[in-house]
Tab-separated table of C-alpha atoms and ligand atoms in Angstrom:
chain	number	residue	atom	x	y	z
A	1	MET	CA	8.423	-71.127	101.721
A	2	ALA	CA	11.917	-70.233	102.825
A	3	LYS	CA	13.152	-66.888	101.753
A	4	VAL	CA	14.632	-66.408	98.321
A	5	LYS	CA	17.801	-64.369	98.329
A	6	THR	CA	18.619	-62.277	95.327
A	7	THR	CA	21.223	-59.697	94.664
A	8	PHE	CA	22.273	-57.465	91.785
A	9	PHE	CA	25.356	-57.967	89.653
A	10	CYS	CA	26.897	-55.913	86.887
A	11	GLN	CA	26.939	-58.128	83.786
A	12	ASN	CA	29.985	-56.317	82.519
A	13	CYS	CA	32.449	-56.353	85.435
A	14	GLY	CA	30.752	-58.511	88.074
A	15	ALA	CA	30.406	-55.819	90.762
A	16	GLN	CA	27.707	-56.606	93.325
A	17	TYR	CA	24.973	-54.245	94.538
A	18	ALA	CA	22.224	-54.486	97.149
A	19	LYS	CA	19.697	-52.791	94.875
A	20	TRP	CA	19.289	-51.858	91.277
A	21	GLN	CA	20.910	-48.771	89.834
A	22	GLY	CA	21.345	-47.443	86.328
A	23	GLN	CA	25.107	-47.149	86.113
A	24	CYS	CA	27.762	-49.419	87.527
A	25	ASN	CA	30.081	-47.540	89.885
A	26	ALA	CA	32.976	-49.828	89.100
A	27	CYS	CA	33.077	-49.937	85.313
A	28	LYS	CA	30.784	-46.983	84.548
A	29	GLU	CA	28.679	-49.008	82.109
A	30	TRP	CA	24.978	-48.180	81.888
A	31	ASN	CA	22.099	-50.666	82.210
A	32	THR	CA	24.255	-53.661	82.969
A	33	ILE	CA	23.026	-54.363	86.503
A	34	VAL	CA	20.811	-57.411	86.735
A	35	GLU	CA	19.096	-59.293	89.540
A	36	GLU	CA	20.221	-62.865	90.215
A	37	VAL	CA	19.068	-65.553	92.630
A	38	ILE	CA	21.771	-66.552	95.097
A	39	GLN	CA	19.780	-68.755	97.437
A	40	LYS	CA	16.650	-70.733	96.725
A	41	PRO	CA	14.142	-72.368	99.061
A	42	GLU	CA	14.433	-76.095	99.723
A	43	LYS	CA	11.758	-77.314	97.327
A	44	SER	CA	12.881	-75.239	94.432
A	45	ASP	CA	12.073	-75.180	90.718
A	46	TRP	CA	12.252	-78.659	89.258
A	47	LYS	CA	12.555	-81.684	91.468
A	48	SER	CA	12.313	-85.078	89.898
A	49	PRO	CA	11.246	-87.955	92.120
A	50	THR	CA	14.409	-89.871	91.298
A	51	SER	CA	16.948	-87.124	91.808
A	52	THR	CA	17.412	-87.870	95.505
A	53	VAL	CA	20.335	-90.184	94.766
A	54	LYS	CA	23.137	-87.938	93.616
A	55	LYS	CA	25.129	-89.429	90.785
A	56	ILE	CA	28.834	-88.749	90.814
A	57	ALA	CA	30.498	-88.468	87.440
A	58	VAL	CA	33.538	-90.645	86.839
A	59	PRO	CA	36.092	-90.146	84.081
A	60	LEU	CA	35.797	-92.595	81.178
A	61	ARG	CA	38.269	-93.423	78.461
A	62	ILE	CA	37.014	-91.794	75.258
A	63	LYS	CA	36.772	-95.097	73.428
A	64	ASP	CA	34.652	-96.551	76.228
A	65	ILE	CA	31.995	-93.873	75.975
A	66	ASP	CA	28.904	-95.443	74.518
A	67	LEU	CA	27.085	-93.375	71.933
A	68	SER	CA	24.460	-95.937	71.060
A	69	LYS	CA	22.497	-95.154	74.222
A	70	GLU	CA	21.641	-91.729	72.847
A	71	PRO	CA	19.082	-92.379	70.168
A	72	ARG	CA	17.727	-89.228	68.645
A	73	LEU	CA	14.047	-88.435	68.506
A	74	ASN	CA	12.816	-88.317	64.965
A	75	THR	CA	10.794	-85.132	64.423
A	76	PHE	CA	9.142	-86.474	61.249
A	77	ASP	CA	10.178	-83.275	59.542
A	78	GLY	CA	13.041	-83.924	57.129
A	79	GLU	CA	14.332	-80.363	57.092
A	80	PHE	CA	14.209	-79.975	60.882
A	81	ASN	CA	15.999	-83.296	61.387
A	82	ARG	CA	18.670	-82.317	58.899
A	83	VAL	CA	19.417	-78.999	60.618
A	84	LEU	CA	19.597	-80.651	64.039
A	85	GLY	CA	21.975	-83.278	62.684
A	86	GLY	CA	19.515	-86.183	62.602
A	87	GLY	CA	16.828	-85.502	65.186
A	88	ILE	CA	16.440	-84.152	68.712
A	89	VAL	CA	18.880	-85.351	71.350
A	90	PRO	CA	17.151	-86.404	74.593
A	91	GLY	CA	17.707	-83.922	77.398
A	92	SER	CA	18.834	-81.172	75.054
A	93	LEU	CA	17.698	-77.565	75.040
A	94	THR	CA	17.089	-76.043	71.635
A	95	LEU	CA	16.421	-72.366	71.099
A	96	LEU	CA	14.584	-71.261	67.971
A	97	GLY	CA	14.980	-67.573	67.201
A	98	GLY	CA	13.405	-65.436	64.543
A	99	GLU	CA	11.660	-62.173	63.797
A	100	PRO	CA	8.016	-61.745	64.788
A	101	GLY	CA	5.602	-63.257	62.290
A	102	ILE	CA	8.208	-65.341	60.511
A	103	GLY	CA	6.523	-68.609	61.521
A	104	LYS	CA	8.299	-69.880	64.660
A	105	SER	CA	5.092	-70.844	66.449
A	106	THR	CA	3.753	-72.396	63.264
A	107	LEU	CA	6.897	-74.482	62.787
A	108	LEU	CA	7.005	-75.867	66.314
A	109	LEU	CA	3.255	-76.435	66.524
A	110	GLN	CA	3.422	-78.259	63.220
A	111	ILE	CA	6.235	-80.443	64.522
A	112	SER	CA	4.318	-81.168	67.743
A	113	LEU	CA	1.338	-82.232	65.666
A	114	LYS	CA	3.454	-84.611	63.614
A	115	LEU	CA	5.141	-86.267	66.573
A	116	PRO	CA	3.837	-89.621	67.723
A	117	TYR	CA	5.117	-88.908	71.265
A	118	LYS	CA	3.363	-87.162	74.101
A	119	THR	CA	4.108	-83.492	73.504
A	120	LEU	CA	3.425	-80.548	75.768
A	121	TYR	CA	3.190	-77.200	73.986
A	122	VAL	CA	3.348	-74.414	76.548
A	123	SER	CA	2.259	-71.061	75.228
A	124	GLY	CA	2.486	-67.785	77.031
A	125	GLU	CA	1.544	-65.841	73.953
A	126	GLU	CA	-1.673	-67.304	72.610
A	127	SER	CA	-4.793	-68.825	74.121
A	128	GLN	CA	-5.653	-72.510	73.753
A	129	LYS	CA	-8.401	-71.561	71.273
A	130	GLN	CA	-6.025	-69.537	69.137
A	131	ILE	CA	-3.604	-72.425	69.011
A	132	LYS	CA	-6.408	-74.835	68.193
A	133	MET	CA	-7.416	-72.593	65.279
A	134	ARG	CA	-3.881	-72.612	63.997
A	135	ALA	CA	-3.658	-76.364	64.467
A	136	GLU	CA	-6.846	-76.851	62.443
A	137	ARG	CA	-5.093	-75.295	59.459
A	138	ILE	CA	-2.156	-77.634	59.826
A	139	ASN	CA	-3.251	-81.093	60.938
A	140	PRO	CA	-5.896	-81.514	63.595
A	141	ASN	CA	-5.669	-85.296	63.921
A	142	ASN	CA	-3.258	-85.785	66.756
A	143	ASN	CA	-3.974	-87.377	70.103
A	144	HIS	CA	-0.599	-86.832	71.709
A	145	CYS	CA	-0.302	-83.071	71.675
A	146	TYR	CA	-1.285	-81.155	74.821
A	147	ILE	CA	-1.585	-77.378	74.959
A	148	LEU	CA	-0.975	-75.437	78.148
A	149	THR	CA	-1.323	-71.682	78.450
A	150	GLU	CA	0.784	-70.738	81.424
A	151	THR	CA	3.736	-68.463	82.067
A	152	LYS	CA	4.827	-69.313	85.610
A	153	THR	CA	7.585	-71.916	85.541
A	154	GLN	CA	6.575	-73.432	88.905
A	155	ASN	CA	3.075	-74.125	87.553
A	156	ILE	CA	4.467	-75.474	84.303
A	157	PHE	CA	6.628	-77.957	86.208
A	158	LYS	CA	3.603	-79.058	88.235
A	159	GLN	CA	1.756	-79.860	85.021
A	160	ILE	CA	4.807	-81.588	83.582
A	161	GLU	CA	5.032	-83.795	86.650
A	162	ALA	CA	1.412	-84.821	86.201
A	163	LEU	CA	1.541	-85.296	82.430
A	164	GLU	CA	5.079	-86.675	81.979
A	165	PRO	CA	5.490	-85.548	78.374
A	166	ASP	CA	8.220	-86.907	76.085
A	167	ILE	CA	8.991	-83.484	74.712
A	168	VAL	CA	8.268	-79.943	75.890
A	169	ILE	CA	7.901	-76.867	73.686
A	170	VAL	CA	7.853	-73.382	75.186
A	171	ASP	CA	6.527	-70.411	73.233
A	172	SER	CA	8.313	-68.158	74.190
A	173	ILE	CA	11.128	-67.870	76.721
A	174	GLN	CA	10.487	-64.120	77.009
A	175	THR	CA	6.983	-64.688	78.407
A	176	LEU	CA	8.079	-67.068	81.175
A	177	HIS	CA	8.148	-65.947	84.739
A	178	SER	CA	9.759	-67.511	87.785
A	179	ASP	CA	8.597	-66.749	91.330
A	180	TYR	CA	12.129	-66.383	92.560
A	181	ILE	CA	12.849	-63.225	90.644
A	182	GLU	CA	10.898	-60.045	91.070
A	183	SER	CA	11.638	-58.351	87.786
A	184	SER	CA	9.116	-58.595	84.976
A	185	SER	CA	8.952	-61.313	82.294
A	186	GLY	CA	11.372	-60.810	79.448
A	187	SER	CA	14.015	-59.124	81.620
A	188	ILE	CA	17.508	-60.538	81.565
A	189	SER	CA	17.257	-61.983	85.064
A	190	GLN	CA	13.939	-63.704	84.356
A	191	ILE	CA	15.164	-65.224	81.104
A	192	LYS	CA	18.302	-66.497	82.783
A	193	GLU	CA	16.486	-67.981	85.747
A	194	CYS	CA	13.743	-69.633	83.678
A	195	THR	CA	16.283	-71.123	81.290
A	196	THR	CA	18.326	-72.477	84.186
A	197	GLU	CA	15.224	-74.155	85.604
A	198	LEU	CA	14.356	-75.654	82.229
A	199	ILE	CA	17.902	-76.932	81.712
A	200	LYS	CA	17.781	-78.627	85.089
A	201	PHE	CA	14.497	-80.268	84.167
A	202	ALA	CA	15.733	-81.350	80.729
A	203	LYS	CA	18.989	-82.841	81.988
A	204	GLU	CA	17.428	-84.655	84.926
A	205	THR	CA	14.611	-86.258	82.989
A	206	ALA	CA	16.295	-86.557	79.568
A	207	THR	CA	13.293	-84.756	78.085
A	208	PRO	CA	14.154	-82.486	75.178
A	209	VAL	CA	12.947	-78.906	75.464
A	210	LEU	CA	12.429	-76.584	72.508
A	211	LEU	CA	12.289	-72.869	73.271
A	212	ILE	CA	11.126	-70.055	71.055
A	213	GLY	CA	13.053	-66.810	71.446
A	214	HIS	CA	12.351	-63.358	70.080
A	215	ILE	CA	14.792	-61.360	68.053
A	216	THR	CA	15.709	-57.753	68.716
A	217	LYS	CA	15.927	-55.103	66.028
A	218	ASP	CA	19.595	-55.735	65.405
A	219	GLY	CA	18.989	-59.422	64.780
A	220	HIS	CA	20.124	-60.874	68.115
A	221	ILE	CA	18.026	-63.093	70.307
A	222	ALA	CA	16.387	-60.778	72.829
A	223	GLY	CA	17.881	-61.333	76.233
A	224	PRO	CA	21.362	-61.971	77.398
A	225	LYS	CA	23.960	-63.454	75.092
A	226	ILE	CA	24.414	-65.931	77.913
A	227	LEU	CA	21.125	-67.566	76.882
A	228	GLU	CA	22.806	-68.718	73.687
A	229	HIS	CA	25.679	-70.128	75.742
A	230	MET	CA	23.343	-71.995	78.069
A	231	VAL	CA	21.341	-73.912	75.479
A	232	ASP	CA	22.722	-76.789	73.404
A	233	THR	CA	21.459	-75.690	70.030
A	234	VAL	CA	20.536	-72.313	68.597
A	235	LEU	CA	18.419	-72.345	65.471
A	236	GLN	CA	17.491	-69.302	63.487
A	237	PHE	CA	14.371	-69.072	61.362
A	238	GLU	CA	14.752	-66.407	58.744
A	239	GLY	CA	13.345	-65.118	55.523
A	240	ASP	CA	11.497	-62.156	54.155
A	241	ARG	CA	8.016	-61.944	55.600
A	242	ASN	CA	6.651	-60.869	52.232
A	243	HIS	CA	8.049	-63.919	50.518
A	244	VAL	CA	7.046	-67.505	51.006
A	245	PHE	CA	10.460	-69.061	51.615
A	246	ARG	CA	11.841	-69.543	55.103
A	247	ILE	CA	15.295	-70.784	55.951
A	248	LEU	CA	16.190	-72.677	59.098
A	249	ARG	CA	19.860	-72.563	60.095
A	250	ALA	CA	21.797	-73.801	63.089
A	251	HIS	CA	24.022	-71.107	64.608
A	252	LYS	CA	25.262	-73.378	67.312
A	253	ASN	CA	24.874	-77.114	67.611
A	254	ARG	CA	26.511	-79.216	70.283
A	255	PHE	CA	25.350	-82.394	68.555
A	256	GLY	CA	26.005	-81.781	64.890
A	257	SER	CA	27.345	-79.441	62.274
A	258	THR	CA	26.103	-75.912	61.751
A	259	ASN	CA	26.421	-76.221	57.995
A	260	GLU	CA	23.059	-77.707	57.319
A	261	LEU	CA	20.119	-75.721	56.171
A	262	GLY	CA	16.392	-76.353	55.992
A	263	ILE	CA	14.070	-74.641	53.550
A	264	TYR	CA	10.324	-74.248	53.985
A	265	GLU	CA	7.575	-72.638	52.047
A	266	MET	CA	4.806	-70.851	53.971
A	267	GLN	CA	1.433	-71.967	52.689
A	268	GLY	CA	-2.145	-71.559	53.794
A	269	SER	CA	-1.894	-74.904	55.542
A	270	GLY	CA	1.358	-74.326	57.375
A	271	LEU	CA	4.962	-74.761	56.345
A	272	ARG	CA	5.831	-77.144	53.540
A	273	GLU	CA	9.269	-78.730	53.394
A	274	VAL	CA	11.123	-77.762	50.234
A	275	THR	CA	13.185	-80.733	49.187
A	276	ASN	CA	14.262	-79.429	45.775
A	277	PRO	CA	15.099	-75.786	46.498
A	278	SER	CA	16.903	-75.073	43.230
A	279	GLU	CA	13.848	-75.791	41.163
A	280	VAL	CA	11.596	-73.482	43.133
A	281	LEU	CA	14.008	-70.593	43.396
A	282	ILE	CA	14.533	-70.176	39.684
A	283	SER	CA	11.578	-68.632	37.939
A	284	LYS	CA	10.640	-70.414	34.760
A	285	LYS	CA	10.504	-67.906	31.944
A	286	ASP	CA	9.999	-68.435	28.252
A	287	GLU	CA	11.576	-65.157	27.247
A	288	GLU	CA	15.177	-64.277	27.807
A	289	LEU	CA	15.363	-61.060	29.785
A	290	SER	CA	18.372	-58.844	30.240
A	291	GLY	CA	19.837	-58.471	33.725
A	292	ASN	CA	19.151	-62.033	34.893
A	293	ALA	CA	21.841	-64.541	35.767
A	294	ILE	CA	21.815	-67.826	37.662
A	295	ALA	CA	24.380	-68.579	40.348
A	296	ALA	CA	25.256	-72.079	41.503
A	297	THR	CA	25.690	-71.442	45.227
A	298	LEU	CA	26.076	-73.692	48.223
A	299	GLU	CA	24.203	-73.046	51.422
A	300	GLY	CA	25.925	-75.180	53.985
A	301	MET	CA	26.270	-78.543	52.318
A	302	ARG	CA	23.378	-78.038	49.965
A	303	PRO	CA	23.665	-76.796	46.392
A	304	LEU	CA	21.215	-74.036	45.634
A	305	MET	CA	20.647	-72.413	42.256
A	306	ILE	CA	19.779	-68.781	42.742
A	307	GLU	CA	18.562	-66.153	40.342
A	308	VAL	CA	20.266	-62.752	40.452
A	309	GLN	CA	18.592	-59.766	38.857
A	310	ALA	CA	20.298	-56.475	38.108
A	311	LEU	CA	19.020	-53.223	36.751
A	312	VAL	CA	21.464	-50.636	35.475
A	313	SER	CA	19.991	-47.303	34.439
A	314	THR	CA	21.198	-43.746	33.966
A	315	ALA	CA	21.300	-41.853	37.254
A	316	VAL	CA	18.651	-39.161	37.427
A	317	TYR	CA	20.140	-37.402	40.430
A	318	GLY	CA	23.737	-36.361	40.944
A	319	THR	CA	24.837	-39.280	43.093
A	320	PRO	CA	24.073	-42.639	41.549
A	321	GLN	CA	22.099	-45.052	43.709
A	322	ARG	CA	23.335	-48.501	44.590
A	323	SER	CA	20.970	-50.834	46.269
A	324	ALA	CA	21.078	-54.556	46.913
A	325	THR	CA	18.433	-56.901	48.323
A	326	GLY	CA	19.695	-60.228	49.623
A	327	PHE	CA	23.295	-59.336	48.810
A	328	ASN	CA	25.924	-57.329	50.663
A	329	ALA	CA	25.823	-53.723	49.383
A	330	LYS	CA	29.530	-53.194	50.097
A	331	ARG	CA	30.387	-56.202	48.009
A	332	LEU	CA	28.216	-54.835	45.195
A	333	ASN	CA	30.170	-51.561	45.286
A	334	MET	CA	33.401	-53.501	45.168
A	335	LEU	CA	32.287	-55.512	42.154
A	336	LEU	CA	31.197	-52.323	40.397
A	337	ALA	CA	34.609	-50.783	41.052
A	338	VAL	CA	36.287	-53.866	39.628
A	339	LEU	CA	34.100	-53.690	36.522
A	340	GLU	CA	34.918	-50.009	36.106
A	341	LYS	CA	38.645	-50.446	36.494
A	342	ARG	CA	39.277	-53.780	34.797
A	343	ALA	CA	36.625	-53.942	32.154
A	344	GLY	CA	36.344	-50.273	31.268
A	345	PHE	CA	32.649	-49.986	32.027
A	346	ARG	CA	31.522	-46.508	32.927
A	347	LEU	CA	29.105	-47.365	35.674
A	348	GLY	CA	29.909	-44.254	37.702
A	349	ALA	CA	26.920	-42.334	36.363
A	350	LYS	CA	24.500	-45.232	36.537
A	351	ASP	CA	22.066	-46.409	39.170
A	352	VAL	CA	22.556	-50.081	39.951
A	353	PHE	CA	19.907	-52.203	41.659
A	354	LEU	CA	20.471	-55.803	42.552
A	355	ASN	CA	17.989	-58.350	43.787
A	356	ILE	CA	18.220	-61.990	44.765
A	357	THR	CA	14.868	-63.527	43.959
A	358	GLY	CA	12.878	-65.559	46.460
A	359	GLY	CA	13.647	-63.171	49.337
A	360	ILE	CA	16.676	-65.064	50.520
A	361	THR	CA	20.068	-63.730	51.547
A	362	VAL	CA	23.250	-65.268	50.247
A	363	ASP	CA	26.779	-64.892	51.588
A	364	ASP	CA	28.459	-67.492	49.424
A	365	PRO	CA	31.214	-65.627	47.504
A	366	ALA	CA	30.573	-67.901	44.514
A	367	ILE	CA	27.642	-65.680	43.622
A	368	ASP	CA	30.024	-62.857	42.527
A	369	LEU	CA	30.354	-63.990	38.935
A	370	ALA	CA	26.576	-64.188	38.478
A	371	VAL	CA	26.233	-60.684	39.941
A	372	VAL	CA	28.820	-59.348	37.489
A	373	ALA	CA	27.140	-61.170	34.593
A	374	ALA	CA	23.713	-59.785	35.536
A	375	ILE	CA	25.091	-56.238	35.738
A	376	LEU	CA	26.851	-56.560	32.384
A	377	SER	CA	23.731	-57.997	30.818
A	378	SER	CA	21.534	-55.183	32.079
A	379	ASN	CA	24.075	-52.540	31.153
A	380	GLU	CA	24.252	-53.798	27.571
A	381	ASP	CA	20.547	-54.648	27.523
A	382	THR	CA	21.280	-58.043	26.068
A	383	ALA	CA	19.904	-61.155	27.672
A	384	LEU	CA	22.228	-63.945	28.722
A	385	GLN	CA	21.455	-67.381	27.426
A	386	LYS	CA	18.842	-68.952	29.705
A	387	ASP	CA	20.856	-72.088	30.237
A	388	PHE	CA	24.068	-70.413	31.430
A	389	CYS	CA	25.012	-70.456	35.080
A	390	PHE	CA	27.940	-69.166	37.132
A	391	ALA	CA	29.996	-70.204	40.154
A	392	ALA	CA	33.105	-68.173	40.958
A	393	GLU	CA	34.387	-65.414	43.179
A	394	VAL	CA	35.694	-62.180	41.666
A	395	GLY	CA	38.897	-60.717	43.093
A	396	LEU	CA	39.912	-57.068	43.314
A	397	SER	CA	42.154	-57.259	40.282
A	398	GLY	CA	39.379	-58.739	38.181
A	399	GLU	CA	40.657	-62.292	38.477
A	400	ILE	CA	38.144	-65.112	38.651
A	401	ARG	CA	38.855	-67.039	41.817
A	402	PRO	CA	38.105	-70.668	42.571
A	403	VAL	CA	35.320	-71.675	44.964
A	404	HIS	CA	35.005	-74.687	47.247
A	405	ARG	CA	33.105	-77.844	46.274
A	406	VAL	CA	32.871	-76.794	42.670
A	407	GLU	CA	32.079	-80.297	41.483
A	408	GLN	CA	28.955	-80.445	43.590
A	409	ARG	CA	27.813	-77.174	42.013
A	410	ILE	CA	28.533	-78.466	38.521
A	411	LEU	CA	26.571	-81.653	39.124
A	412	GLU	CA	23.577	-79.713	40.463
A	413	SER	CA	23.593	-77.428	37.401
A	414	GLU	CA	23.813	-80.446	35.158
A	415	LYS	CA	20.909	-82.079	36.938
A	416	LEU	CA	18.772	-79.009	36.376
A	417	GLY	CA	19.515	-78.955	32.666
A	418	PHE	CA	21.917	-76.036	32.305
A	419	SER	CA	24.084	-76.182	29.193
A	420	THR	CA	27.111	-74.226	30.404
A	421	ILE	CA	28.615	-73.338	33.770
A	422	PHE	CA	31.296	-70.659	34.103
A	423	VAL	CA	33.897	-71.453	36.736
A	424	SER	CA	37.418	-70.320	37.560
A	425	LYS	CA	40.342	-71.730	35.593
A	426	TYR	CA	42.064	-72.341	38.916
A	427	ASN	CA	39.473	-74.776	40.209
A	428	LYS	CA	40.659	-78.355	40.082
A	429	ILE	CA	37.933	-80.353	38.401
A	430	SER	CA	38.224	-84.062	37.911
A	431	LEU	CA	34.754	-84.623	36.485
A	432	LYS	CA	34.762	-86.447	33.167
A	433	ASN	CA	32.109	-86.695	30.442
A	434	THR	CA	29.660	-84.249	31.894
A	435	ALA	CA	26.650	-83.301	29.819
A	436	ILE	CA	27.174	-79.717	30.906
A	437	ARG	CA	29.921	-77.637	29.269
A	438	ILE	CA	32.393	-76.388	31.873
A	439	GLN	CA	33.716	-73.032	30.733
A	440	LEU	CA	36.949	-72.102	32.505
A	441	ILE	CA	37.791	-68.417	32.739
A	442	SER	CA	40.554	-66.555	34.529
A	443	LYS	CA	39.781	-62.857	34.091
A	444	ILE	CA	36.687	-60.719	34.011
A	445	GLU	CA	37.558	-59.683	30.442
A	446	ASP	CA	37.146	-63.323	29.343
A	447	LEU	CA	33.583	-63.326	30.601
A	448	ILE	CA	32.682	-60.259	28.556
A	449	GLY	CA	33.859	-62.033	25.411
A	450	PHE	CA	31.485	-64.890	26.080
A	451	LEU	CA	28.449	-62.925	27.045
A	452	ILE	CA	28.268	-59.903	24.842
B	1	TYD	P1	3.692	-67.355	63.499
B	1	TYD	O1	4.030	-68.780	63.617
B	1	TYD	O2	2.638	-66.800	64.392
B	1	TYD	O3	5.002	-66.449	63.656
B	1	TYD	P2	5.927	-66.204	64.930
B	1	TYD	O4	5.561	-67.195	65.966
B	1	TYD	O5	7.314	-66.386	64.391
B	1	TYD	O6	5.704	-64.804	65.356
B	1	TYD	O7	3.299	-67.165	61.963
B	1	TYD	C1	2.866	-65.973	61.497
B	1	TYD	C2	2.474	-65.936	60.048
B	1	TYD	O8	2.348	-67.151	59.382
B	1	TYD	C3	1.143	-65.278	60.003
B	1	TYD	O9	1.325	-63.981	59.488
B	1	TYD	C4	0.299	-66.105	59.117
B	1	TYD	C5	1.211	-67.098	58.527
B	1	TYD	N1	0.611	-68.437	58.404
B	1	TYD	C6	0.350	-68.947	57.137
B	1	TYD	O10	0.590	-68.317	56.116
B	1	TYD	N2	-0.181	-70.222	57.027
B	1	TYD	C7	-0.474	-70.978	58.110
B	1	TYD	O11	-0.951	-72.122	57.983
B	1	TYD	C8	-0.207	-70.427	59.401
B	1	TYD	C9	-0.527	-71.222	60.635
B	1	TYD	C10	0.338	-69.175	59.504
B	2	MG	MG1	4.630	-66.849	67.821
């Protein structure tokens, strides 16, 4: 084998070094120097039998570009298809990130078991037996799914050449190892090199590749940011490990929108697609309890009814506690300040706890009004009517602000049998003859009149 040439570059300023060192002399940044391959041997990573003829790209008029030749692979998983924008694009590289134990391996194994195509599931993390045990829980009757436990990319490509799979899944990119780089698996240089090799393979053979990636403590995909630039699609699998719901989002998608969202429920037999999220997220209670309010939110393009719970109690210690689960704590403080100033509530000496049920996190500002209503309800210890719901943003001066796609929210609330929805007076609503009462309000004071 001809010699592989590598050298070290600073990822921050690009300075080149003959060997590794901790600090870059040029820009003085620490831990930015990374090994990179600059020359590879002749027979390198992936070499397809047909790639000897080099194709030269020619410019095409945009209207002459034919899209119909790019059929997408159906994954037979409605939620996964939706997030990808209608299925997997041939030759694309998709990265699935998520915290440990959230269910990434389960999701991709489950998809491989549903696919009617020849699938190669490469695992560097678990043994074939372990994967088989997991597969038994999901759906063991599949003749097209092959499991390979290997971490060296050169060996993986050898197996791929022999098997010729229609789709390749790699669990995980951090365990892969290429011969051309000396540093250990999971290092920036290894991740970069292995991804480059996989991209080359995917593009040359039009085989889609799905990669699993780990997440660091601060929520980023472990490895260089450049990994996210290299792949076509970045999906994030999130949720609270102690809850059953998992949300799949696209952070980047070269072939579709990033607005779509998939919801799954973790069960003993794998992940179940949740097609009617609103109904599962709202707990069915006979009694009316104080501190509960329902928000009509939108996650991406999908309406989602979410239950907000608040608890307001007298502060035992000097400084009152404010804590929020699934909701931005700064925003909670802002809403409390607005309530204090505009509605005359003395919440300064009270502890306030806020929780979004189901273990999901919401950033839709339309949840504000439900948060305010839940706090007011708990503070007064009077329950809101069970069939009320809310969709509006609250501004700093206590004004109730309009939210986007309000009609979609109203229709979802109507479908689920709510009697009244509170929205901003400034929302333009052209819906006629709805079964649900649309209560328009403009100030936070108006809301108090209705609720208490
Ligand atoms: P896993 O896919 O291993 O997570 P990741 O690859 O993201 O680290 O899933 C881990 C959890 O999922 C594990 O704690 C057990 C749970 N699980 C179920 O509840 N039901 C199942 O059918 C399977 C396969 C896993
Ligand atoms: Mg795993």
